[in-house]
Amino acid sequence: EALYKVNGWGAGYFGINSSGNIVVNVPNAPNTAIPLVDLIDGMRARGKEMPVLLRVQNLLENQIKLINEEFAKAIADSNYQGQYRGVFPIKVNQQAQVIEDIVRFGKPYSHGLEAGSKAELMIALSMLREPGPLIVCNGYKDREFVELGLGMLKLGFKVIFVIETPAELPIIVESSKAMGIRPMIGVRAKLFSHVSGHWNLTSGDKSMFGLNAAQLVDVIDGLKAAEMLDCLQFLHYHLGSQIPNIRDIRTGVREACRYYVELVEEGAPMQYLDLGGGLAVDYDGSRSSAIHSRNYSLEEYCVDVVETIQSVLDEKNIPHPTIVTESGRATVAYSSVLLFDILDVTGFSDAQMPARRENEENAMIQNLHYAYETLTPKTAQESFNDAVYYRDEARDAFMRGHLSLRTRSEVEQIFMSIMAEVAKIAESHPDALSEPELLKTMLADIYYGNFSVFQSLPDAWAIDQIFPVVPLHRLNERPTRNTIVADMTCDSDGKIDRFVEDGEIQRVLPLHEIKLNEPYYLGAFLVGAYQETLGDLHNLLGDTHVVSVYIHEDGSFDFVNEVEGDSVADVLSYVEYQPQNLLAHFRETAERAVRKGTITPAERQRLVNMFEAGLRGYTYYEQ
Ligand code: PLP
């Protein structure tokens, strides 16, 4: 536990049981610690091989409940006069089942949806089914978008058009006049408050989104001129996702309240203040203001938001608005785990030291032997430097054709043996090396996982996002290998090599030695937000299977939904191949070989059958 910090990032949802298995816990149901390896056994018995994206519906249910109940509590405790209304931003996970679950679990709280595009609006309009929750429309809206939203407003749906750019105003004014409907209008303010963290470009002067002060005044004047200021009731802002520092959240709310006050003073019948997203997830378990963490709890977030709004508005005697947040990451991150197995290992730390030859003529080999033989804690850094120098020399000599493959192999083995010895010294003498981390990475084994970083963890590749990656079993054994986890794409970027231990980023992940004929499973946790649709088809590795489970209070569980991952034929058709044509071409090639007598008709049939089975198969490694 100390090593993988499961209790830190697991938020009570994930833990380790006495047999050393990672378990998923359902809050307030003590008998529900289900080992993830049991879920894997259940999936495999149902024909679902790894990798699988597991969705634990209870965790989504609980996050929606927590967000709503913590706001309700903060509101009651501080005698705030408004309400809370959450909306889930569809962009964070558009998958139909996820949205279906959010709508179902959110119903008791009237939890709504945020749409940033036409397609997302259509999801919101059809999935909510009944009027009540808010549908917040951000993003650029054309006439078709606006007319559809207005039509739904007539059915009683609370569709709010948030004006992001002045150009949207005339479309909304004209369409609503033409359709005879009074729209619900919001404005998105561009705050100057700047937040720290990964996604901070959404905040500050350089933010691409929202109206600056002059544009806001133009919109207010435009609404007044159209006699529609009475439709403006909603103020929205968004400072960026994953805001690690509560101080930034408070500063943003305070600035937004100033806008709110001004809009009220301009005469708009304001009712809602929408803070956007930003509620962070503690991916590294450090509970700090580091970018993958957050230095506040959900309770603190809610209390701070409520109290800040209350204090600014009370000064002006302005009624408290309904507080809206668009928390995406914090709502869905916990509920999905990518499960995968390790297929193979390339070890680097077990090099065999070649014996020194008496009449060795190669100076590089002689020097490397010397570096090995004279290694002491005092000379460790020097031997390390020499070894790197001679290894690089050997590589150059090989390139120029002056070194044979066998000699190069010998050089590399001595090099790795020196590194292994230096590593042993560095363990007992922490000051022996100036950059001990470098050595750890050099000696790390490569563990090949049956997954694609590009498909399943795109942010790990694109923006160095940290996700907890942990073995799902054997956690009562000490892991003995330092590793880097590579994926199946054979791309040099297709790896996970940033892990967090005790709040520090490490370049290697300690894992267990693989046992022959025994699967070794890892989980990449907290992957429910943003990863699924940002993923791509690099190397044509497609969508993984998705299995949703619901865990009951007695500890039993149901596989409530299984979605088959992409087949090879599916991914080929995404890049415009016709699988039937490919099969036909292949059959013709094989048939020609029969005609020439290269293969028999029976051999041809076996080949064609293999090709057909390949098209139906999973894009990942099949056992
Ligand atoms: N609202 C808007 C307008 C966004 O752009 C985003 C994403 O960046 C969100 C909400 C969701 O943010 P988060 O996932 O941090 O809750």
XYZ file of C-alpha atoms and ligand atoms in Angstrom:
639
model
C 0.000 0.000 0.000
C 2.796 2.397 0.921
C 4.322 1.813 -2.491
C 1.252 2.210 -4.671
C -0.627 4.626 -2.395
C -3.940 2.954 -3.144
C -5.574 4.520 -0.109
C -4.390 7.925 -1.295
C -5.861 8.014 -4.799
C -8.454 5.278 -4.246
C -10.800 7.679 -2.409
C -12.194 4.771 -0.410
C -13.317 3.059 -3.616
C -10.200 0.952 -4.077
C -8.161 -0.898 -1.480
C -6.048 -4.006 -0.906
C -7.460 -7.107 0.840
C -5.592 -9.557 3.072
C -4.807 -11.814 0.094
C -2.992 -8.962 -1.638
C -5.674 -8.252 -4.237
C -6.944 -4.854 -5.268
C -10.596 -4.640 -4.344
C -13.329 -2.252 -5.315
C -15.470 -1.117 -2.393
C -18.968 0.207 -2.562
C -19.318 3.031 -0.037
C -21.457 2.292 3.007
C -21.758 -1.388 2.106
C -19.065 -3.139 4.150
C -19.375 -6.570 2.484
C -18.656 -5.385 -0.980
C -14.890 -5.527 -1.315
C -14.746 -7.292 -4.670
C -11.282 -8.322 -5.911
C -10.813 -7.034 -9.441
C -9.219 -10.356 -10.387
C -12.558 -12.034 -9.537
C -14.251 -9.692 -11.972
C -11.616 -10.611 -14.566
C -12.302 -14.319 -13.985
C -15.983 -13.614 -14.517
C -15.265 -11.741 -17.731
C -12.994 -14.435 -19.105
C -15.608 -17.084 -18.307
C -17.934 -15.010 -20.489
C -15.445 -14.885 -23.332
C -14.097 -11.395 -22.690
C -10.324 -11.449 -22.879
C -8.065 -8.586 -21.834
C -7.854 -5.674 -22.286
C -11.211 -4.636 -20.876
C -12.447 -1.278 -19.718
C -14.334 -1.970 -16.513
C -17.074 0.404 -15.454
C -18.260 0.134 -11.885
C -21.634 1.809 -11.961
C -21.794 2.178 -8.188
C -18.836 4.559 -8.211
C -20.499 6.858 -10.718
C -23.708 6.684 -8.708
C -21.834 7.597 -5.561
C -19.901 10.492 -7.075
C -23.130 12.090 -8.338
C -24.678 11.561 -4.932
C -21.643 13.030 -3.143
C -21.426 16.138 -5.318
C -25.119 16.876 -4.871
C -25.260 16.038 -1.178
C -22.120 17.955 -0.244
C -23.492 21.046 -1.958
C -26.862 20.557 -0.270
C -25.105 20.253 3.092
C -22.946 23.346 2.559
C -26.061 25.274 1.496
C -28.041 24.158 4.539
C -25.159 24.744 6.972
C -24.532 28.291 5.836
C -28.179 29.179 5.403
C -27.617 29.974 1.743
C -30.884 30.907 0.106
C -30.350 29.302 -3.302
C -30.054 25.726 -4.533
C -27.442 23.594 -6.273
C -27.956 22.123 -9.727
C -25.221 20.002 -11.271
C -24.791 19.428 -14.996
C -22.508 16.810 -16.503
C -20.441 18.070 -19.450
C -21.021 15.451 -22.122
C -17.571 16.046 -23.672
C -15.944 14.382 -20.674
C -17.429 11.004 -21.546
C -19.969 10.819 -24.350
C -20.433 7.054 -24.286
C -24.121 6.202 -24.396
C -24.049 3.963 -21.333
C -22.231 6.525 -19.258
C -24.726 9.248 -20.136
C -27.596 6.836 -19.522
C -26.181 6.064 -16.064
C -25.614 9.729 -15.278
C -29.185 10.585 -16.205
C -30.525 7.680 -14.127
C -28.354 8.288 -11.057
C -28.771 12.039 -11.366
C -32.564 11.972 -11.530
C -33.192 12.330 -7.776
C -31.055 15.475 -7.845
C -32.311 16.866 -11.137
C -28.724 16.606 -12.410
C -28.579 17.973 -15.949
C -26.257 17.896 -18.939
C -23.938 20.381 -20.597
C -23.646 20.296 -24.380
C -20.770 21.878 -26.266
C -21.812 20.994 -29.825
C -24.832 20.045 -31.921
C -24.209 16.346 -31.498
C -23.947 16.733 -27.734
C -27.128 18.811 -27.661
C -28.915 15.984 -29.423
C -27.608 13.536 -26.832
C -28.871 15.805 -24.038
C -32.261 16.404 -25.613
C -32.960 12.765 -26.181
C -31.378 11.186 -23.109
C -32.987 13.401 -20.469
C -36.455 12.401 -21.649
C -38.321 14.538 -19.137
C -38.117 18.279 -18.499
C -36.639 19.390 -15.182
C -32.849 19.279 -15.220
C -30.832 22.043 -16.868
C -29.404 21.647 -20.353
C -26.560 24.141 -20.588
C -25.447 24.881 -24.148
C -21.882 26.139 -24.420
C -19.767 26.276 -27.557
C -20.576 27.854 -30.911
C -24.202 27.639 -31.846
C -25.543 27.963 -35.379
C -29.156 28.583 -36.332
C -29.991 24.880 -36.494
C -28.631 24.402 -32.950
C -30.574 27.388 -31.633
C -33.850 26.426 -33.310
C -33.678 22.901 -31.982
C -33.003 24.194 -28.465
C -35.854 26.679 -28.704
C -38.204 23.923 -29.840
C -37.327 21.892 -26.775
C -37.808 24.937 -24.568
C -41.394 24.942 -25.759
C -41.703 21.353 -24.519
C -40.644 22.565 -21.112
C -36.960 21.586 -21.235
C -34.697 24.103 -19.525
C -32.348 24.744 -22.435
C -29.960 27.600 -21.700
C -27.976 29.221 -24.496
C -24.727 30.517 -23.110
C -23.405 33.242 -25.392
C -19.708 32.654 -25.993
C -19.192 35.185 -28.751
C -21.107 38.340 -29.729
C -21.903 36.759 -33.117
C -24.307 34.335 -31.461
C -26.611 37.029 -30.166
C -28.322 37.995 -33.457
C -28.979 34.319 -34.255
C -30.632 33.766 -30.878
C -32.619 37.003 -31.073
C -33.871 36.393 -34.625
C -34.682 32.718 -34.152
C -36.560 33.218 -30.916
C -38.558 36.113 -32.340
C -39.379 34.086 -35.443
C -40.491 31.118 -33.328
C -42.274 33.295 -30.755
C -40.315 31.796 -27.831
C -38.577 33.652 -25.008
C -35.163 31.972 -24.713
C -33.206 31.330 -21.511
C -29.962 33.185 -22.099
C -26.617 32.992 -20.362
C -23.304 34.733 -20.922
C -19.856 33.276 -20.578
C -17.466 35.680 -18.898
C -13.775 35.651 -19.602
C -12.196 36.023 -16.179
C -8.752 37.377 -15.633
C -8.217 35.060 -12.654
C -5.512 32.666 -13.697
C -5.230 29.155 -12.323
C -2.286 26.832 -11.982
C -2.324 23.304 -13.391
C -2.285 21.547 -16.722
C -5.352 23.069 -18.317
C -4.831 26.653 -17.254
C -5.013 28.127 -20.748
C -8.793 28.264 -20.366
C -8.270 30.969 -17.777
C -6.782 34.445 -17.835
C -6.633 37.126 -20.526
C -5.382 34.726 -23.154
C -8.319 32.390 -22.756
C -9.904 31.669 -26.114
C -13.390 31.458 -24.695
C -15.941 33.810 -23.288
C -16.780 37.481 -23.515
C -14.434 40.174 -22.326
C -15.833 43.208 -20.509
C -16.439 45.233 -23.685
C -18.148 42.323 -25.436
C -20.294 41.687 -22.384
C -21.474 45.291 -22.464
C -22.254 44.924 -26.191
C -24.312 41.815 -25.507
C -26.232 43.543 -22.697
C -26.909 46.515 -24.980
C -27.907 44.186 -27.793
C -30.371 42.398 -25.520
C -31.768 45.694 -24.278
C -32.228 46.897 -27.849
C -34.062 43.686 -28.713
C -36.150 44.030 -25.532
C -34.809 40.720 -24.340
C -32.750 41.599 -21.286
C -35.408 39.783 -19.227
C -34.146 36.547 -20.866
C -30.636 36.921 -19.439
C -30.571 34.929 -16.225
C -27.435 32.834 -16.310
C -23.718 33.605 -15.876
C -21.140 31.010 -16.795
C -17.354 30.812 -16.599
C -14.833 28.015 -16.756
C -11.278 28.412 -15.515
C -9.940 25.103 -16.801
C -10.069 21.510 -15.770
C -8.246 19.913 -12.808
C -7.660 23.000 -10.667
C -5.353 21.734 -7.938
C -5.425 24.760 -5.659
C -8.549 25.788 -3.736
C -7.274 29.351 -3.594
C -7.647 29.623 -7.391
C -11.183 28.312 -7.172
C -12.097 30.889 -4.560
C -10.510 33.728 -6.537
C -12.440 32.706 -9.652
C -15.767 32.566 -7.790
C -15.147 35.992 -6.290
C -14.423 37.544 -9.688
C -17.449 35.825 -11.230
C -19.638 37.197 -8.436
C -18.525 40.686 -9.388
C -19.829 40.055 -12.915
C -23.025 38.626 -11.465
C -23.579 41.752 -9.375
C -22.977 43.983 -12.396
C -25.430 42.006 -14.527
C -28.073 42.342 -11.814
C -27.369 46.070 -11.639
C -27.774 46.314 -15.409
C -31.291 45.014 -14.876
C -30.982 41.349 -15.871
C -33.197 38.983 -13.814
C -30.218 36.804 -12.880
C -30.877 33.393 -11.339
C -27.962 31.077 -11.995
C -24.212 31.215 -11.432
C -22.383 28.445 -13.283
C -18.780 27.803 -12.233
C -17.991 25.379 -15.068
C -15.663 22.476 -14.340
C -12.340 22.379 -12.553
C -13.129 20.235 -9.515
C -9.966 18.139 -9.479
C -9.228 14.459 -8.974
C -6.343 13.380 -6.776
C -4.563 11.115 -9.262
C -1.378 10.811 -7.247
C -2.922 10.548 -3.798
C -0.740 13.343 -2.404
C -3.614 15.688 -1.520
C -1.399 18.582 -2.537
C -1.462 21.460 -4.987
C 0.657 19.434 -7.453
C -0.945 19.332 -10.891
C -2.221 15.762 -10.636
C -3.695 16.295 -7.227
C -5.863 18.737 -5.280
C -5.296 20.389 -1.934
C -8.978 20.305 -0.944
C -11.778 17.842 -0.328
C -15.139 17.881 -2.050
C -16.630 19.188 1.171
C -14.172 22.105 1.261
C -14.869 22.868 -2.388
C -18.614 23.088 -1.768
C -18.294 25.101 1.441
C -15.848 27.555 -0.131
C -18.003 28.079 -3.223
C -21.202 28.578 -1.241
C -19.648 30.880 1.339
C -17.785 32.999 -1.208
C -20.911 33.594 -3.288
C -22.920 34.336 -0.186
C -20.435 36.827 1.192
C -20.087 38.832 -2.056
C -23.806 38.942 -2.815
C -24.880 39.701 0.760
C -22.768 42.838 0.666
C -25.004 44.058 -2.164
C -28.245 42.551 -0.885
C -28.617 40.486 -4.004
C -30.622 37.219 -3.760
C -28.454 34.106 -3.825
C -28.392 32.385 -7.206
C -28.798 28.708 -7.984
C -25.246 27.407 -8.055
C -24.431 25.326 -11.109
C -21.240 23.345 -11.630
C -20.193 21.381 -14.679
C -17.990 18.815 -12.963
C -16.971 16.170 -15.426
C -13.671 14.720 -14.329
C -14.671 14.360 -10.675
C -17.964 12.744 -11.668
C -16.690 10.007 -13.950
C -12.945 9.477 -13.435
C -13.289 6.906 -10.638
C -15.807 4.636 -12.279
C -13.592 3.280 -15.090
C -10.519 1.081 -14.810
C -8.523 -0.244 -17.735
C -7.646 -3.881 -17.026
C -4.837 -5.497 -18.990
C -2.345 -8.323 -18.761
C 1.393 -8.382 -19.240
C 2.398 -10.366 -22.306
C 6.160 -10.387 -22.127
C 9.153 -8.905 -20.373
C 12.531 -7.699 -21.569
C 14.885 -7.762 -18.612
C 17.923 -5.534 -18.392
C 19.044 -5.914 -14.843
C 20.240 -9.526 -14.979
C 23.189 -9.189 -17.369
C 25.809 -11.929 -17.124
C 29.298 -10.491 -16.691
C 31.485 -12.032 -19.415
C 34.796 -13.487 -18.187
C 37.891 -11.392 -18.902
C 40.040 -12.936 -21.665
C 43.756 -13.105 -20.871
C 44.869 -11.837 -24.251
C 42.021 -9.333 -24.748
C 43.043 -6.886 -27.444
C 40.023 -4.641 -27.657
C 40.800 -1.517 -25.626
C 37.144 -0.719 -25.004
C 36.523 -4.123 -23.500
C 39.675 -3.839 -21.416
C 38.619 -0.452 -20.104
C 35.139 -1.665 -19.281
C 36.573 -4.625 -17.351
C 38.791 -2.202 -15.491
C 35.784 -0.006 -14.609
C 33.979 -3.108 -13.329
C 36.896 -4.424 -11.290
C 37.737 -1.131 -9.625
C 34.181 -0.275 -8.676
C 33.781 1.041 -5.108
C 31.313 3.490 -3.540
C 33.920 6.199 -4.105
C 34.455 5.418 -7.803
C 30.807 4.607 -8.601
C 30.127 7.862 -10.432
C 33.394 7.624 -12.359
C 32.796 3.999 -13.354
C 29.260 4.923 -14.376
C 30.574 7.753 -16.591
C 33.314 5.550 -18.096
C 30.879 2.762 -18.809
C 28.492 5.125 -20.615
C 31.420 6.600 -22.570
C 32.775 3.219 -23.751
C 29.335 1.878 -24.529
C 28.699 4.920 -26.748
C 32.124 4.498 -28.351
C 31.278 0.887 -29.094
C 27.976 1.901 -30.676
C 29.791 4.420 -32.906
C 32.427 1.852 -33.875
C 29.659 -0.604 -34.771
C 28.032 2.028 -36.974
C 31.305 2.611 -38.815
C 31.769 -1.124 -39.350
C 34.750 -1.379 -36.969
C 33.069 -3.589 -34.394
C 31.406 -6.958 -34.857
C 27.950 -7.767 -33.554
C 29.462 -10.222 -31.060
C 31.897 -7.650 -29.655
C 29.117 -5.091 -29.394
C 27.008 -7.620 -27.520
C 29.914 -8.259 -25.123
C 30.340 -4.511 -24.542
C 26.646 -4.139 -23.763
C 26.740 -7.034 -21.321
C 29.721 -5.643 -19.422
C 28.027 -2.256 -19.468
C 24.830 -3.635 -17.960
C 26.813 -5.601 -15.371
C 28.562 -2.407 -14.312
C 25.208 -0.632 -14.092
C 23.779 -3.430 -11.954
C 26.734 -3.197 -9.561
C 26.530 0.592 -9.430
C 22.817 0.260 -8.633
C 23.610 -2.047 -5.700
C 26.150 0.464 -4.386
C 23.682 3.344 -4.843
C 21.135 1.543 -2.674
C 23.424 1.563 0.353
C 25.205 4.829 -0.557
C 22.514 7.279 -1.684
C 25.093 9.982 -2.464
C 27.252 7.803 -4.691
C 25.561 9.064 -7.885
C 24.524 12.555 -8.877
C 21.478 11.316 -10.848
C 20.388 7.985 -9.384
C 17.064 8.169 -11.251
C 18.864 7.932 -14.574
C 20.351 4.607 -13.593
C 17.014 3.256 -12.428
C 15.520 4.015 -15.837
C 18.480 2.451 -17.647
C 18.079 -0.750 -15.687
C 14.300 -0.862 -15.829
C 12.741 -3.947 -17.353
C 10.209 -3.410 -20.088
C 6.872 -5.029 -19.273
C 4.758 -5.334 -22.408
C 1.103 -4.755 -21.679
C -1.812 -5.874 -23.814
C -3.253 -2.414 -24.470
C -2.634 0.778 -26.411
C -1.707 4.015 -24.651
C -3.024 5.930 -27.659
C -6.402 4.224 -27.575
C -7.004 3.896 -23.847
C -4.844 6.471 -22.032
C -4.293 9.215 -24.622
C -3.591 11.891 -22.021
C -0.696 9.816 -20.635
C 0.912 10.218 -24.032
C -0.283 13.645 -25.097
C 0.081 15.696 -21.924
C 2.003 13.443 -19.510
C -1.086 12.912 -17.416
C -0.485 10.588 -14.482
C -2.840 7.686 -13.896
C -2.307 5.235 -11.061
C -1.056 1.967 -12.602
C -1.017 -0.898 -10.150
C -0.841 -4.717 -10.157
C -4.232 -6.181 -9.308
C -2.845 -9.086 -7.279
C 0.270 -10.353 -5.441
C 0.333 -7.174 -3.351
C 1.431 -9.099 -0.296
C 4.640 -9.964 -2.177
C 7.354 -7.382 -2.482
C 7.759 -6.283 -6.110
C 11.349 -6.907 -7.143
C 11.559 -5.403 -10.627
C 11.698 -1.772 -11.628
C 9.820 -1.464 -14.878
C 8.516 0.695 -17.664
C 5.179 -0.450 -19.040
C 5.140 -0.537 -22.848
C 2.021 -1.022 -24.927
C 1.441 -3.052 -28.078
C 1.997 -0.312 -30.627
C 5.795 -0.664 -30.949
C 5.856 3.119 -30.945
C 8.532 4.715 -28.811
C 5.796 6.881 -27.271
C 3.624 3.861 -26.545
C 4.632 3.468 -22.947
C 3.823 4.536 -19.434
C 6.975 5.789 -17.771
C 5.694 8.343 -15.286
C 4.377 7.074 -12.007
C 3.799 8.760 -8.716
C 5.216 7.449 -5.489
C 4.668 9.548 -2.379
C 3.805 12.624 -4.413
C 7.044 12.444 -6.434
C 7.098 11.541 -10.105
C 9.138 8.395 -10.650
C 10.259 7.115 -14.004
C 9.937 3.423 -13.083
C 7.156 1.314 -11.633
C 8.024 -1.505 -9.219
C 6.313 -4.717 -10.363
C 6.534 -8.419 -9.566
C 8.531 -11.011 -11.416
C 6.294 -12.703 -13.975
C 5.589 -16.380 -13.262
C 5.481 -18.874 -16.081
C 1.938 -19.718 -17.228
C 0.393 -17.390 -14.678
C -1.286 -14.214 -15.840
C -0.125 -10.932 -14.367
C -2.768 -8.245 -14.389
C -2.428 -4.506 -14.064
C -5.064 -1.812 -13.771
C -4.834 1.781 -14.957
C -7.199 3.595 -12.613
C -9.276 6.797 -12.699
C -9.556 6.696 -16.479
C -13.282 7.475 -16.797
C -12.806 11.117 -17.797
C -11.726 12.303 -21.257
C -9.829 9.141 -22.283
C -12.439 7.236 -24.255
C -13.183 9.522 -27.161
C -9.818 11.237 -27.252
C -8.276 7.813 -27.905
C -7.162 7.041 -31.439
C -6.559 4.120 -33.721
C -2.755 4.178 -33.735
C -1.549 0.896 -35.240
C -5.211 0.071 -35.706
C -5.634 -1.083 -32.141
C -9.320 -0.434 -31.630
C -11.786 0.112 -28.821
C -11.388 -2.380 -25.998
C -14.275 -4.427 -24.672
C -16.276 -2.533 -22.087
C -17.912 -4.358 -19.213
C -20.138 -2.599 -16.691
C -20.807 -4.127 -13.292
C -23.195 -3.213 -10.553
C -22.311 -4.435 -7.083
C -25.104 -5.255 -4.641
C -25.001 -4.685 -0.912
C -24.618 -8.407 -0.185
C -21.401 -8.474 -2.227
C -22.910 -10.149 -5.294
C -22.443 -8.406 -8.596
C -24.067 -8.337 -12.010
C -22.434 -7.832 -15.347
C -25.052 -5.345 -16.429
C -23.620 -4.500 -19.783
C -20.997 -5.845 -22.131
C -19.913 -4.057 -25.263
C -17.742 -5.974 -27.648
C -14.512 -4.164 -28.558
C -13.646 -3.457 -32.167
C -12.888 -6.423 -34.384
C -10.113 -6.223 -36.976
C -12.811 -5.821 -39.653
C -14.278 -2.887 -37.689
C -11.027 -0.930 -37.499
C -10.249 -1.662 -41.139
C -13.588 -0.246 -42.151
C -12.872 2.926 -40.101
C -9.961 3.574 -42.441
C -12.114 2.912 -45.505
C -11.241 -0.712 -46.313
C -14.078 -3.038 -47.217
C -13.356 -6.221 -45.244
C -15.314 -8.290 -47.820
C -13.106 -6.952 -50.612
C -9.968 -7.677 -48.626
C -11.148 -11.237 -48.163
C -11.953 -11.541 -51.871
C -8.472 -10.254 -52.856
C -6.863 -12.647 -50.431
C -8.903 -15.566 -51.767
C -7.832 -14.707 -55.340
C -4.144 -14.598 -54.327
C -4.471 -17.998 -52.667
C -6.394 -19.402 -55.628
C -3.639 -18.313 -58.017
C -1.155 -20.197 -55.846
C -3.350 -23.310 -56.173
C -3.375 -22.904 -59.942
C 0.422 -22.714 -59.967
C 0.616 -25.783 -57.747
C 2.335 -23.928 -54.863
C -0.361 -24.986 -52.393
C -3.156 -27.548 -52.394
C -6.829 -26.551 -52.401
C -7.054 -27.753 -48.780
C -4.128 -25.514 -47.814
C -5.815 -22.630 -49.624
C -8.964 -23.215 -47.596
C -7.052 -23.253 -44.331
C -5.432 -19.918 -45.261
C -8.759 -18.362 -46.241
C -10.330 -19.603 -42.991
C -7.478 -18.059 -41.009
C -7.909 -14.739 -42.788
C -11.651 -14.770 -42.122
C -11.118 -15.592 -38.448
C -8.533 -12.806 -38.253
C -11.057 -10.281 -39.536
C -13.541 -11.335 -36.864
C -10.887 -11.299 -34.112
C -10.037 -8.724 -31.422
C -7.395 -6.150 -32.388
C -5.412 -6.927 -29.202
C -3.271 -9.949 -28.369
C -5.461 -13.038 -28.144
C -4.301 -15.951 -25.977
N -17.308 22.945 -18.691
C -16.586 23.402 -19.725
C -17.069 24.592 -20.484
C -15.394 22.772 -20.082
O -14.675 23.242 -21.114
C -14.973 21.646 -19.343
C -13.717 20.956 -19.658
O -12.651 21.467 -19.692
C -15.750 21.204 -18.278
C -16.912 21.883 -17.978
C -15.372 20.033 -17.432
O -14.335 20.274 -16.573
P -13.930 19.227 -15.467
O -13.732 17.930 -16.139
O -12.708 19.799 -14.879
O -15.020 19.138 -14.460
